[in-house]
Short mmCIF file of C-alpha atoms in Angstrom, two decimals:
data_model
loop_
_atom_site.label_atom_id
_atom_site.label_comp_id
_atom_site.label_asym_id
_atom_site.label_seq_id
_atom_site.Cartn_x
_atom_site.Cartn_y
_atom_site.Cartn_z
CA GLY N 1 35.37 -100.63 57.86
CA GLU N 2 34.11 -98.65 54.95
CA THR N 3 36.15 -95.64 53.89
CA ALA N 4 34.62 -92.23 53.23
CA GLN N 5 35.19 -92.69 49.53
CA GLU N 6 33.29 -95.89 49.45
CA HIS N 7 30.41 -94.25 51.44
CA ARG N 8 30.40 -91.66 49.01
CA GLN N 9 30.54 -93.89 46.05
CA GLN N 10 27.60 -95.95 47.65
CA GLU N 11 25.50 -92.59 47.93
CA ALA N 12 26.13 -91.75 44.53
CA SER N 13 25.14 -95.02 43.21
CA ALA N 14 22.05 -95.10 45.01
CA SER N 15 20.92 -91.87 43.43
CA ASN N 16 19.47 -91.53 39.94
CA ASP N 17 18.22 -87.94 40.04
CA GLY N 18 21.42 -86.05 40.95
CA GLU N 19 20.70 -85.71 44.63
CA THR N 20 22.23 -88.01 47.57
CA SER N 21 20.94 -88.37 51.10
CA GLY N 22 18.37 -85.38 50.30
CA ARG N 23 21.11 -83.11 49.32
CA SER N 24 21.08 -81.10 45.90
CA GLU N 25 24.30 -80.70 44.23
CA ALA N 26 22.50 -77.66 42.47
CA VAL N 27 22.33 -75.83 45.83
CA GLY N 28 25.54 -74.33 47.04
CA TYR N 29 26.51 -71.93 49.81
CA VAL N 30 24.47 -68.71 49.42
CA GLN N 31 24.74 -65.75 51.86
CA GLY N 32 21.71 -66.00 54.03
CA MET N 33 21.88 -69.74 54.93
CA ASN N 34 24.30 -68.83 57.72
CA PHE N 35 21.77 -66.43 59.22
CA ILE N 36 19.00 -69.35 59.36
CA VAL N 37 21.49 -71.85 60.59
CA MET N 38 22.91 -69.55 63.41
CA ALA N 39 19.25 -68.76 64.60
CA LEU N 40 18.60 -72.65 64.46
CA LEU N 41 21.59 -73.38 66.38
CA TRP N 42 20.60 -70.82 69.00
CA HIS N 43 17.05 -72.15 69.38
CA ALA N 44 17.79 -75.85 69.18
CA GLY N 45 20.85 -75.79 71.25
CA ALA N 46 22.69 -78.73 69.61
CA GLU N 47 24.15 -79.06 66.18
CA GLU N 48 22.53 -82.09 65.31
CA ALA N 49 19.04 -80.87 66.11
CA ALA N 50 19.77 -77.62 64.13
CA PHE N 51 20.99 -79.49 61.12
CA TRP N 52 17.79 -81.58 61.12
CA LEU N 53 15.71 -78.40 61.38
CA PHE N 54 17.46 -76.94 58.43
CA VAL N 55 17.07 -80.13 56.47
CA ALA N 56 13.07 -79.89 57.33
CA LEU N 57 13.05 -76.21 56.14
CA VAL N 58 14.80 -77.22 52.91
CA GLN N 59 12.44 -80.03 52.22
CA ASN N 60 9.18 -79.03 53.66
CA TYR N 61 9.18 -75.25 53.11
CA ASP N 62 10.87 -75.18 49.69
CA LEU N 63 13.87 -73.39 50.89
CA ARG N 64 15.92 -75.33 48.29
CA SER N 65 14.48 -73.31 45.41
CA MET N 66 15.32 -70.12 47.17
CA PHE N 67 19.30 -71.03 46.88
CA GLU N 68 19.13 -73.46 44.03
CA ALA N 69 21.21 -72.62 40.86
CA PRO N 70 21.29 -71.48 38.27
CA ASP N 71 18.65 -68.79 39.03
CA MET N 72 17.40 -69.20 42.68
CA HIS N 73 13.86 -69.67 41.15
CA GLY N 74 12.14 -69.82 44.73
CA LEU N 75 13.69 -66.46 45.54
CA LYS N 76 12.30 -64.99 42.31
CA VAL N 77 8.80 -66.22 42.86
CA ARG N 78 8.71 -65.03 46.26
CA SER N 79 10.10 -61.59 45.47
CA PHE N 80 7.36 -61.33 42.80
CA THR N 81 4.78 -62.20 45.27
CA ILE N 82 5.86 -59.48 47.82
CA VAL N 83 6.20 -56.85 45.03
CA GLN N 84 2.76 -57.62 43.84
CA LEU N 85 1.42 -57.39 47.41
CA VAL N 86 3.15 -54.06 47.87
CA HIS N 87 1.67 -52.81 44.69
CA GLN N 88 -1.69 -53.88 45.81
CA GLU N 89 -1.68 -52.90 49.43
CA MET N 90 0.46 -49.70 49.43
CA PRO N 91 0.16 -48.45 45.61
CA ASP N 92 1.76 -44.95 46.61
CA LEU N 93 4.81 -46.36 48.40
CA SER N 94 5.23 -48.88 45.56
CA ALA N 95 5.33 -46.16 42.84
CA HIS N 96 7.86 -44.20 45.19
CA LEU N 97 10.08 -47.06 45.71
CA ALA N 98 9.88 -48.28 42.16
CA GLU N 99 11.04 -44.85 41.01
CA HIS N 100 13.82 -44.56 43.37
CA LEU N 101 14.94 -48.12 42.93
CA GLN N 102 14.60 -48.04 39.15
CA ASN N 103 12.01 -50.65 39.18
CA SER N 104 14.09 -53.18 40.98
CA LEU N 105 11.74 -53.33 44.06
CA SER N 106 12.40 -56.89 44.58
CA LEU N 107 15.96 -56.08 45.66
CA LEU N 108 14.68 -54.43 48.76
CA PHE N 109 13.16 -57.75 50.00
CA THR N 110 16.10 -60.18 48.93
CA ASP N 111 17.68 -60.14 52.38
CA TRP N 112 14.59 -60.63 54.36
CA LEU N 113 13.35 -63.48 52.12
CA LEU N 114 16.95 -65.34 51.91
CA THR N 115 17.24 -65.30 55.66
CA LEU N 116 13.72 -65.63 56.67
CA CYS N 117 13.97 -62.30 58.58
CA ALA N 118 16.98 -64.09 60.73
CA GLY N 119 19.30 -61.37 59.54
CA SER N 120 17.11 -58.39 60.95
CA VAL N 121 14.83 -59.73 63.63
CA PRO N 122 16.28 -60.34 67.14
CA LEU N 123 16.55 -64.10 68.14
CA VAL N 124 13.49 -64.17 70.72
CA PRO N 125 11.04 -62.31 68.39
CA LEU N 126 12.34 -64.43 65.56
CA SER N 127 11.37 -67.73 67.30
CA HIS N 128 7.99 -66.49 67.54
CA LEU N 129 8.03 -65.47 64.00
CA TRP N 130 9.24 -68.92 62.88
CA ASP N 131 6.70 -70.53 64.98
CA HIS N 132 3.93 -69.10 62.86
CA PHE N 133 6.16 -69.47 59.66
CA PHE N 134 6.33 -73.33 60.43
CA ASP N 135 2.43 -73.21 60.83
CA GLN N 136 1.44 -70.91 58.07
CA GLY N 137 4.36 -70.84 55.62
CA TYR N 138 5.85 -67.70 53.64
CA SER N 139 2.45 -65.55 54.29
CA VAL N 140 3.97 -64.83 57.70
CA ILE N 141 7.19 -63.44 56.21
CA TYR N 142 5.17 -61.46 53.69
CA ARG N 143 2.99 -60.06 56.38
CA LEU N 144 6.01 -58.92 58.44
CA ILE N 145 7.75 -57.46 55.36
CA LEU N 146 4.49 -55.37 54.52
CA ALA N 147 4.35 -54.42 58.35
CA ARG N 148 7.91 -53.06 58.08
CA LEU N 149 7.21 -50.86 55.19
#
């Protein structure tokens, strides 16, 4: 049979854009993925199902850009979006937080965005939140963040 090294070499040679089998070499482990995977394991009940759900999140909901080196561009874009929403919807709170956080308001939202709220929402309500997220996208996460403020 084929050795693991031969298999990796075949995967690498089949790729011409730096990605193999849907994986990006630029994405490493980032704290936050563990919360997402834990929730997926709990909800899916099986490791393989959780794995494919995570792959779907990475590929279909642009989760990759949230964790991708060198600058986690997706996180920056989503942080900018929520900061702008806070400025628009809650100008007084935005000014207050910006003053106390030395204009680093986006730092307040990093955990919620990187974990898709899995680090702070209990598992059962999280399943309802993610049902809406899978249907409507990041606007669901933004609405929850605004509601929490």
